[in-house]
Coordinates of C-alpha atoms in Angstrom, one line a residue:
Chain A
X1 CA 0.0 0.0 0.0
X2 CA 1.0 4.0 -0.3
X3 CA 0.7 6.6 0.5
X4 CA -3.1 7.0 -0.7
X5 CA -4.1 3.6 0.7
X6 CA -4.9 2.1 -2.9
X7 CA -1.7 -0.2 -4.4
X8 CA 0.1 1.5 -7.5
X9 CA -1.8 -0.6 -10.1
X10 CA -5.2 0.8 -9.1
X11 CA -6.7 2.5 -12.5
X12 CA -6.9 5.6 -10.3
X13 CA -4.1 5.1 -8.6
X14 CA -2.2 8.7 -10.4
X15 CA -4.8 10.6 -10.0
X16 CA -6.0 9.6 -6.4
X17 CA -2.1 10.3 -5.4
X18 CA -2.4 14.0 -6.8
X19 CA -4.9 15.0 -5.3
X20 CA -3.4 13.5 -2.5
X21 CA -0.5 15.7 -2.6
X22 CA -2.7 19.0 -3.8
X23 CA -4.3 18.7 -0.5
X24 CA -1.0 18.5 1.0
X25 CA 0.5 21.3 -0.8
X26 CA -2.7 23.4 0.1
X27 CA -2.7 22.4 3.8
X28 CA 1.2 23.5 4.3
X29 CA 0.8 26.6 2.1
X30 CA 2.7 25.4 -0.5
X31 CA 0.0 25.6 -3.6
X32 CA -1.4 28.9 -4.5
X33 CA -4.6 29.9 -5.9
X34 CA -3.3 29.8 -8.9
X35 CA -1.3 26.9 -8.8
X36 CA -4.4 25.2 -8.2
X37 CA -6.1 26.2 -11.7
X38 CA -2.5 25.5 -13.4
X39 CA -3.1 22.2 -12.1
X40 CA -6.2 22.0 -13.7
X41 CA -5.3 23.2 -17.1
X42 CA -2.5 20.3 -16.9
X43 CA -4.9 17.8 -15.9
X44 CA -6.9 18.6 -19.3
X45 CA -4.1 18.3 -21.4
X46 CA -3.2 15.1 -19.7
X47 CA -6.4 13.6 -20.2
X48 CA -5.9 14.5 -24.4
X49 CA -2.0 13.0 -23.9
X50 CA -4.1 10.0 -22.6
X51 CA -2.3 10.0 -19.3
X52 CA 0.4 8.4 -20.6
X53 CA 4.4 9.4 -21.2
X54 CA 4.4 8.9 -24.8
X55 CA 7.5 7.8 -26.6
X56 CA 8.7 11.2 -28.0
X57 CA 8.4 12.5 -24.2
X58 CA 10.5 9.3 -23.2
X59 CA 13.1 10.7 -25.6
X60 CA 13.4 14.3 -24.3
X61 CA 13.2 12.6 -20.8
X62 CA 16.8 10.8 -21.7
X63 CA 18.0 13.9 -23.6
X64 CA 17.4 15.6 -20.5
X65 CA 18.9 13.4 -18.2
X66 CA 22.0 13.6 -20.5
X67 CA 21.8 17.1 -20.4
X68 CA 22.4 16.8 -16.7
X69 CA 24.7 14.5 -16.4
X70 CA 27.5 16.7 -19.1
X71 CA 26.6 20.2 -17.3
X72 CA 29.1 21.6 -15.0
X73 CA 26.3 23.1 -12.4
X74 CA 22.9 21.9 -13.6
X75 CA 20.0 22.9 -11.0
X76 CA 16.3 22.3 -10.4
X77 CA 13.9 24.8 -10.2
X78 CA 11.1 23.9 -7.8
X79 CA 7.7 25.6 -7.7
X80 CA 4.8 25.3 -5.7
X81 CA 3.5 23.2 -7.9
X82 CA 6.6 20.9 -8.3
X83 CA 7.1 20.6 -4.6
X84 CA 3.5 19.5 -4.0
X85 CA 3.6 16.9 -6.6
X86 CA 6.9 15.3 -6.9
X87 CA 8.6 16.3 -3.9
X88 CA 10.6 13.4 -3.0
X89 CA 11.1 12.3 -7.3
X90 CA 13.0 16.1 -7.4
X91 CA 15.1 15.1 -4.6
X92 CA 15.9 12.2 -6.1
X93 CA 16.9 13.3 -9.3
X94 CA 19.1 16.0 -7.8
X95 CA 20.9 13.4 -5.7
X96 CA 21.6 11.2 -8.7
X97 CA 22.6 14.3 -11.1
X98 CA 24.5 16.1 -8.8
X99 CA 21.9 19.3 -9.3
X100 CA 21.2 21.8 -7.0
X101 CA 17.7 22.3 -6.0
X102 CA 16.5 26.1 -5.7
X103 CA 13.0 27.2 -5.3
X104 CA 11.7 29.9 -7.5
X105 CA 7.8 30.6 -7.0
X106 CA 6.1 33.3 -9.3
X107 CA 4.2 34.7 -6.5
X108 CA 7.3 34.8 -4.2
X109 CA 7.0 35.3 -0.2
X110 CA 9.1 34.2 2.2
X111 CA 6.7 32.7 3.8
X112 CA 5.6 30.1 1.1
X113 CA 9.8 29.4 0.4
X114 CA 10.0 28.7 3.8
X115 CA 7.6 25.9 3.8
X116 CA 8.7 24.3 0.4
X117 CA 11.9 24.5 1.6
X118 CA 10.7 22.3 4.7
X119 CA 8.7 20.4 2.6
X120 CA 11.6 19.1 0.0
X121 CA 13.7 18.8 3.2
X122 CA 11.1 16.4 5.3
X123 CA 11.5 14.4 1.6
X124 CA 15.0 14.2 2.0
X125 CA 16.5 17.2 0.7
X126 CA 19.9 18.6 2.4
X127 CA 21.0 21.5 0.6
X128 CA 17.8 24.1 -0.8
X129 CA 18.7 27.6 -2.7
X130 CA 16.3 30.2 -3.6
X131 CA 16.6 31.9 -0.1
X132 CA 19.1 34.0 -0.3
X133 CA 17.7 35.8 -3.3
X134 CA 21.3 37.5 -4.2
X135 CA 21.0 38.0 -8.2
X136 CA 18.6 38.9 -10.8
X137 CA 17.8 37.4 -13.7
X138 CA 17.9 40.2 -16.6
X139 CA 15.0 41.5 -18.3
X140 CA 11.9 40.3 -15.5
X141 CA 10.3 42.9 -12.8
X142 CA 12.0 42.5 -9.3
X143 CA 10.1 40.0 -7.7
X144 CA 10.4 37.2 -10.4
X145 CA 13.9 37.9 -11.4
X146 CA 14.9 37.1 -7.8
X147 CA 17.3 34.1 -7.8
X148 CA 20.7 32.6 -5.6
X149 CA 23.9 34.1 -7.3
X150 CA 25.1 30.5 -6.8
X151 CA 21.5 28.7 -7.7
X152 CA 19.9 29.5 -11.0
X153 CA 21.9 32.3 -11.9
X154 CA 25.2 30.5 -12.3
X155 CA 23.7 27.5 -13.4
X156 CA 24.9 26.2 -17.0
X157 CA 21.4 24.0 -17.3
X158 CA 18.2 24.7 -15.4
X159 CA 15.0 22.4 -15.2
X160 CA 12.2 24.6 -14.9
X161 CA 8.9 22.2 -14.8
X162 CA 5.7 24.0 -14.7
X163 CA 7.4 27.5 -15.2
X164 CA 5.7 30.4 -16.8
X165 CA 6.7 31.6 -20.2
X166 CA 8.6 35.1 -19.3
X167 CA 10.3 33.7 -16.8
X168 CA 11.7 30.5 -19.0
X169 CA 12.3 33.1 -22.2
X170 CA 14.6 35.0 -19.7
X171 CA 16.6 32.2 -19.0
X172 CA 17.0 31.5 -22.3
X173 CA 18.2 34.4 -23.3
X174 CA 20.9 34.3 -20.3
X175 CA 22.1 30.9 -22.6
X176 CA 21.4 28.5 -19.8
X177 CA 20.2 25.0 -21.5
X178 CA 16.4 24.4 -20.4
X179 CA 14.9 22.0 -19.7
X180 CA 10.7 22.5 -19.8
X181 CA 8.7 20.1 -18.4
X182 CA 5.0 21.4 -19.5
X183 CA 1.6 19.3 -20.7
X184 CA 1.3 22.1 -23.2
X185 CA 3.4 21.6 -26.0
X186 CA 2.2 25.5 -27.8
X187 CA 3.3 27.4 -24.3
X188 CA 5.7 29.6 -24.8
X189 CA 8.0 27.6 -22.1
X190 CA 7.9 24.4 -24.0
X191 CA 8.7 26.4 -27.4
X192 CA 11.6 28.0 -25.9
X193 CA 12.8 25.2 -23.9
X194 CA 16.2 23.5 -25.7
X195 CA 13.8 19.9 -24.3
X196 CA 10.3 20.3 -24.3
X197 CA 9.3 17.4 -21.9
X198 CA 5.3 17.0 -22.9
X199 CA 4.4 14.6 -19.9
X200 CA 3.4 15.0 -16.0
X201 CA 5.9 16.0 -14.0
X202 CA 4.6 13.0 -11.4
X203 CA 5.8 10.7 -14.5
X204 CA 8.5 12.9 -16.1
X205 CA 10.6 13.3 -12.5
X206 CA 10.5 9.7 -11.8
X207 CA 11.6 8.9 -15.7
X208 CA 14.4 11.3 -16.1
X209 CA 15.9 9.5 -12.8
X210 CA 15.7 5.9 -14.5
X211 CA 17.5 7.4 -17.6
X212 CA 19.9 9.4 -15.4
X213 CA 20.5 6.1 -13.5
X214 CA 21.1 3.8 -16.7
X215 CA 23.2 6.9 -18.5
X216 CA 25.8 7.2 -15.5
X217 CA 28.8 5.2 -16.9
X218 CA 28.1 6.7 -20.1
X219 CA 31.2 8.4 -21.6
X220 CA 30.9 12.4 -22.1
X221 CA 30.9 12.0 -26.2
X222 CA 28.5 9.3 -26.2
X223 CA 25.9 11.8 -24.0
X224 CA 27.1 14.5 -26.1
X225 CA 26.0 12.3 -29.1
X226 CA 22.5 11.8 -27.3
X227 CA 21.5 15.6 -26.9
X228 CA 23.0 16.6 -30.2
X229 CA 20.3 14.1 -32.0
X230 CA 17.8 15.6 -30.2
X231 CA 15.4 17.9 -32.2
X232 CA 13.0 19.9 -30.0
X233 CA 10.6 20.8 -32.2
X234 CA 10.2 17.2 -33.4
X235 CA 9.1 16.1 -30.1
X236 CA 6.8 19.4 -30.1
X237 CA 5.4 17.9 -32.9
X238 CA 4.7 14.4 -31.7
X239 CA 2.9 15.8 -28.8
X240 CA 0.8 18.6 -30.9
X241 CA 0.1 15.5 -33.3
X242 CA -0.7 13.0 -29.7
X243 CA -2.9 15.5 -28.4
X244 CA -4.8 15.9 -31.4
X245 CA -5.1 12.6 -32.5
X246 CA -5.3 10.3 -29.8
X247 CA -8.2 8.6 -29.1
X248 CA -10.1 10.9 -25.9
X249 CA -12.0 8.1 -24.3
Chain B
X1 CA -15.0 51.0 -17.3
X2 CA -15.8 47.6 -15.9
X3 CA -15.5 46.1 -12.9
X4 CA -11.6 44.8 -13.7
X5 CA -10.4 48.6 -14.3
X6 CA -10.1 47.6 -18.2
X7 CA -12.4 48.2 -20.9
X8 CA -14.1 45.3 -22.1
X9 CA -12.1 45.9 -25.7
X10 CA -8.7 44.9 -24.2
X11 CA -7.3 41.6 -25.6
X12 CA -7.2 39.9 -22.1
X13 CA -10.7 41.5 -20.7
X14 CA -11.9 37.7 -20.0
X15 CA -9.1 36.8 -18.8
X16 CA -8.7 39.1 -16.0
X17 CA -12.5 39.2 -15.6
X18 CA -12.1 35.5 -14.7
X19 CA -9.6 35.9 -12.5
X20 CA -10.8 38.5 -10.8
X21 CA -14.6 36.5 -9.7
X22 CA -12.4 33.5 -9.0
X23 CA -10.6 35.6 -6.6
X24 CA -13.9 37.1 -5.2
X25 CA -15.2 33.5 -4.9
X26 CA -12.5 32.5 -3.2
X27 CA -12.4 35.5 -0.6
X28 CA -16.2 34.6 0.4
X29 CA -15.7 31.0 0.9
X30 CA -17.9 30.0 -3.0
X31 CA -15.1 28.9 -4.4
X32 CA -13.7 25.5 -3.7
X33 CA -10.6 24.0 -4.0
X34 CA -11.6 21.5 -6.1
X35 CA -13.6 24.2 -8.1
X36 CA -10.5 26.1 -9.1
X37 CA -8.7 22.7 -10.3
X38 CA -12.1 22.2 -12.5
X39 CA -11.4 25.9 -13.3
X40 CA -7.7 25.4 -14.5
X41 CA -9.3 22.2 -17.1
X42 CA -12.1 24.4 -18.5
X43 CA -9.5 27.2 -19.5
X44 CA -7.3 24.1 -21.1
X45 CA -10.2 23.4 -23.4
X46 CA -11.0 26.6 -24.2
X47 CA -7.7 27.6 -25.2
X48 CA -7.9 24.5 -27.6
X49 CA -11.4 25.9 -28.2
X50 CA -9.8 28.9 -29.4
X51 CA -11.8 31.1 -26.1
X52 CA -14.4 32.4 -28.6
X53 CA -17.9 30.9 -29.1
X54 CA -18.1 28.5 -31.8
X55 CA -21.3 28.1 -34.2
X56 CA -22.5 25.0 -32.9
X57 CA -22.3 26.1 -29.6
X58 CA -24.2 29.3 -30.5
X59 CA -26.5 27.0 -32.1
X60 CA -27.4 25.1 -29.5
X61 CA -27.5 28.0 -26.7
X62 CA -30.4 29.4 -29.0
X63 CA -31.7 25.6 -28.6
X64 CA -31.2 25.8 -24.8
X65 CA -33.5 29.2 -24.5
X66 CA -35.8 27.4 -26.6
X67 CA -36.0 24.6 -24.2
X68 CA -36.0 26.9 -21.4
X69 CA -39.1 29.0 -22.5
X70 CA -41.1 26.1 -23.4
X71 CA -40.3 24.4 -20.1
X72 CA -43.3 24.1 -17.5
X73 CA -40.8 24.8 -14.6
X74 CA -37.1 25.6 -15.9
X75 CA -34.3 25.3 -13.3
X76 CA -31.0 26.5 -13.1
X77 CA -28.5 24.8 -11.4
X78 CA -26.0 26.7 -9.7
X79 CA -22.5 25.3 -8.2
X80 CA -19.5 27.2 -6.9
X81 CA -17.9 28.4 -9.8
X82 CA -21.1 29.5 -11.6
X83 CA -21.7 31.5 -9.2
X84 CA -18.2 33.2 -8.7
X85 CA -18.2 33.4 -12.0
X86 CA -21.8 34.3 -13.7
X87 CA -23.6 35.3 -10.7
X88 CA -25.8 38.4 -12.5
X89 CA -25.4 36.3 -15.9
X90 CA -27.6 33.5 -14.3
X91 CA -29.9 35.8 -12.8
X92 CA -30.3 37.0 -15.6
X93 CA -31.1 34.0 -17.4
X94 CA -33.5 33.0 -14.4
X95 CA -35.4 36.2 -15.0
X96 CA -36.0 36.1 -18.5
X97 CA -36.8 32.5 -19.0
X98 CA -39.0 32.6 -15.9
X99 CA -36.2 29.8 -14.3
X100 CA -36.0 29.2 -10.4
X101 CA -32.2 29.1 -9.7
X102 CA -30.8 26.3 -7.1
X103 CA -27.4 26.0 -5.7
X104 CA -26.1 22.6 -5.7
X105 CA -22.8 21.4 -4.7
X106 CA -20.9 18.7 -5.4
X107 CA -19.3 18.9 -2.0
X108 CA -21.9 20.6 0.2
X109 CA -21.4 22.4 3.1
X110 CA -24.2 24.5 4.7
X111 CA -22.0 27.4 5.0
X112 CA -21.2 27.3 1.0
X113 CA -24.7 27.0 0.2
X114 CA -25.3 30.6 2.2
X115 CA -22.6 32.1 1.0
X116 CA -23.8 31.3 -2.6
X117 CA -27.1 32.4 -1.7
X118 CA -26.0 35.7 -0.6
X119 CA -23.5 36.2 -3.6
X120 CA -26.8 35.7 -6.2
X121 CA -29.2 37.9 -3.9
X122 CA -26.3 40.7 -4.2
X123 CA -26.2 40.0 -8.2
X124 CA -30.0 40.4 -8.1
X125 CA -31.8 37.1 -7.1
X126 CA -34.9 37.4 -5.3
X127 CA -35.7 33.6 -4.3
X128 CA -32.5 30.9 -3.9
X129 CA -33.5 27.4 -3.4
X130 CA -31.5 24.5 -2.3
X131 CA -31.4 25.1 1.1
X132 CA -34.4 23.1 1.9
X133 CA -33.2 20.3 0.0
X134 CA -36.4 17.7 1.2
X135 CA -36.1 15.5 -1.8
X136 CA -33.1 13.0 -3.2
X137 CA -32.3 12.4 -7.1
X138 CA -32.0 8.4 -7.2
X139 CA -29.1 7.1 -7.7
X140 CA -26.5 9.0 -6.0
X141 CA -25.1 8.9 -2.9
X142 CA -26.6 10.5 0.6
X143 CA -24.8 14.7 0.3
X144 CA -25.1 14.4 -3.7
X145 CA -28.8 13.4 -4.1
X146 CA -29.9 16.0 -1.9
X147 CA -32.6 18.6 -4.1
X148 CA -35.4 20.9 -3.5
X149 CA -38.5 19.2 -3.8
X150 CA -40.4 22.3 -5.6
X151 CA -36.3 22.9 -7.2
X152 CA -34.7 20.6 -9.3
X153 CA -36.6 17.4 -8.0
X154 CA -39.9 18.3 -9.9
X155 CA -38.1 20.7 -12.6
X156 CA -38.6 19.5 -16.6
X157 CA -36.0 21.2 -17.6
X158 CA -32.3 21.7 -15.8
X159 CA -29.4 24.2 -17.1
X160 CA -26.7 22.2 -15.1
X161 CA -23.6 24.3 -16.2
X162 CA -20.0 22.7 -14.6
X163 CA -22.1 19.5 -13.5
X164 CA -20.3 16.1 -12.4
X165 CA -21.0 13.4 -14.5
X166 CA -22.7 11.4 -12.0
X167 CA -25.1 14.0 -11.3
X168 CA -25.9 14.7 -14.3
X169 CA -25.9 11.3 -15.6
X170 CA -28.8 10.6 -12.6
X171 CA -31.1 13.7 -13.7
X172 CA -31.5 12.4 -17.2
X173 CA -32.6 9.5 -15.7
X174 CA -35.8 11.0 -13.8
X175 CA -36.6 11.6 -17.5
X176 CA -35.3 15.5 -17.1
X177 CA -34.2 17.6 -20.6
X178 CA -31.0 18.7 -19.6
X179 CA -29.0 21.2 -21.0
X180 CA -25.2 21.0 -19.9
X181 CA -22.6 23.9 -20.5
X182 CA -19.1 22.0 -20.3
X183 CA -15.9 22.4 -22.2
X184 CA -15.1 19.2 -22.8
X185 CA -17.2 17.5 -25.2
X186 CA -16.2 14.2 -24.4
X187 CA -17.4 15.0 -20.6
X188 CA -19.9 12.5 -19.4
X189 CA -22.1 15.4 -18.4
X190 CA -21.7 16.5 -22.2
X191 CA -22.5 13.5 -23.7
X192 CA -25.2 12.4 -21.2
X193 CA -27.3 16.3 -22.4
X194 CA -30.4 16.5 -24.2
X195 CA -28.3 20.2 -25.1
X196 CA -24.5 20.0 -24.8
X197 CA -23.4 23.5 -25.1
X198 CA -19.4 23.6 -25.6
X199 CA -18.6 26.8 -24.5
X200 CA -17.3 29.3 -21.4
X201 CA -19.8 30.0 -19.0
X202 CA -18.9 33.2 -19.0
X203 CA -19.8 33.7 -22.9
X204 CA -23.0 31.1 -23.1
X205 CA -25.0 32.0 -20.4
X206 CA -25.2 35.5 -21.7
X207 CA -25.8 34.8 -25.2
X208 CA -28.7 32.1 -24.0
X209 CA -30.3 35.1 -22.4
X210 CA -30.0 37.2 -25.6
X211 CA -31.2 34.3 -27.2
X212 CA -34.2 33.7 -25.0
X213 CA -34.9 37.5 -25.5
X214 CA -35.0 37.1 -29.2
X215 CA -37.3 34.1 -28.8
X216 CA -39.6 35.3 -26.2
X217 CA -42.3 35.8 -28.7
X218 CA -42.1 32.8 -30.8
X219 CA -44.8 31.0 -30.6
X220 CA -44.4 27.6 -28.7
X221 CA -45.0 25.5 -32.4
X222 CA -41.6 27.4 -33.7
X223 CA -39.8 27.3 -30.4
X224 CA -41.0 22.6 -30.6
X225 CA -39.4 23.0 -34.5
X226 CA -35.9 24.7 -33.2
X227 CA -35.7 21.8 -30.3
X228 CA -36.6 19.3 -32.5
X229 CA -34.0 20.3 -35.1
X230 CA -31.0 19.9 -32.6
X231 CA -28.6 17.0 -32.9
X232 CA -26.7 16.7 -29.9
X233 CA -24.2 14.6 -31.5
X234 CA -23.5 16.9 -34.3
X235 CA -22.9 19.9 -31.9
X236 CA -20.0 17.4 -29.6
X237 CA -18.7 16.0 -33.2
X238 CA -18.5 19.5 -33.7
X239 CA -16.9 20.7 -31.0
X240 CA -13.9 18.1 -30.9
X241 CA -13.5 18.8 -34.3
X242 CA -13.1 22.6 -33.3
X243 CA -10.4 21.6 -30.6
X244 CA -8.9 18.8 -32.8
X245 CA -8.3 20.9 -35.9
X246 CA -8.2 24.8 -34.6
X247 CA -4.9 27.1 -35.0
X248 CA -3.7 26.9 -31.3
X249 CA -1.9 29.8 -31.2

């Protein structure tokens, strides 16, 4: 049994756990208002996916995970959002890519960093930037262009999963490799993003770990290989082509 | 000006309408949290949708006032986010199509129920039911099932915009012509609706009440001929085709 009582292979068993964790995140003031309709407009595009990681998103999960494994100071950008839902899975992939984690929220208080902080930390985290709150990020108003001089600002390649679309353009622009991991594959994140990941983050987390786990003993030319074969807006195309072909019942 | 400080011209005057009742709801306890996850989804499918009214949908709002002013006793069904977000829309609607309006919630509280109450007396209602709620649909479980007798219970005809498909699934069969708003077609509540109206609530329910103004003086042998020219299959083939095949950007 898990943590929702019902054992993994329950036909609900997904969405049971995140609402699970929603209530969670809303409980310890982690999920915001809006967090909770972004929520819903990924559930939506989920449901057209088919709840499912499809094979283009298994692709860019790999590319990603290679992506991490060649940077110099990868890091993780953790939401509200991401910290309800995959709290632990981000911790994880951290410890097994060497990334930093560092919470950026786009309605920032101290108040809700605080308790994500504690949050990733009761899941296992040691180390969790986006406190200190010493650099900017050119080109966004104050509060959203708040980041750790030695987080996200430094950082050679960022995942930002559920990030809005000024914010990831900005980073882009600073010529950090990004990561997206969005259900909408026509956001502006996912079109900037050097990998779109099209899939849930409760599915893409866990699956860029396995990848990152079976890539380890992989030389540096043979990842390089993998990410230079990657073409983003191929895999933006699968999922446009998944979403509006797949079968909705 | 409106009541978001823009004029209802600008690009984004939906938009920030809707976020601004959303916030309203939330602030006097209408809103759920489950309502503004349900939120999040509808605003997925309307951006697929293309956030503008489509034919069919237009089509068969003028169907649903048809419905409505034919109906014996015509009932509106009102849940959290209708009312945060059409509260003087569906009285309105109520008023011209001689409807009763009825809260019902899919998770009921006594203390939502008044505050929804209140929130359509301020936008105009004179008489609220639901709050007796002496009678049960069949079917459902105890806190669902619960109705007005002289409400929904004895009601030919039930708008049930944002409705579970349980619920609605159990009022069509008491034999009850139901018109659903929804913006996903492939909904149960959708597909379950004598009238499947695939569109914002915040565009259909005024352009039903235009509609039922332009019909108010049909006589009832045109108003049969409209109804009995509706194919609800057409208008849901119609609508996934809209999201299917529509420029998304």
């Amino acid at each position: 049994m898990s943590e929702v009582d019902v054992p993994e292979s329950h036909p609900r068993y997904e969405s049971l756990l995140t609402r699970h964790r929603i209530e969670t995140g809303v409980e310890k003031g982690i999920t915001s208002q809006q967090g909770l309709i972004a929520q819903g407009r990924g559930e939506a595009f989920d449901y057209l996916l088919g709840e499912r990681t499809i094979e283009s998103a298994d692709r860019a999960e790999r590319v990603g995970a290679a992506h991490l494994l060649l940077a110099d100071h990868p890091v993780l950008s953790v939401n509200g959002n991401v910290a309800a839902l995959v709290p632990g899975e981000v911790v994880e992939l951290a410890a097994v890519t060497g990334a930093d984690l560092e919470v950026n929220l786009f309605n920032r208080t101290e108040q809700r960093i605080e308790a994500i902080a504690d949050h990733l930390r009761e899941h296992g985290a040691n180390e969790v930037k986006g406190l200190t709150a010493d650099a900017r990020i050119p080109g966004l108003d104050h509060e959203r262009a708040k980041v750790d001089a030695d987080g996200i600002y430094n950082a050679d390649t960022v995942v930002v999963p559920l990030e809005d679309g000024d914010r990831a353009e900005a980073l882009g622009e600073m010529g950090k490799t990004e990561i997206v991991i969005d259900l909408n594959p026509l956001s502006r994140s996912a079109q900037v993003a050097a990998v779109p990941i099209i899939d849930n983050v409760l599915r893409a987390v866990p699956n860029m770990t396995a990848h990152a786990r079976s890539l380890q003993d992989t030389p540096a030319d043979a990842l390089q290989q993998i990410v230079d074969d990657f073409d983003p807006a191929q895999a933006l195309g699968a999922a446009e082509e998944a979403i509006r072909s797949g079968e909705l019942e």
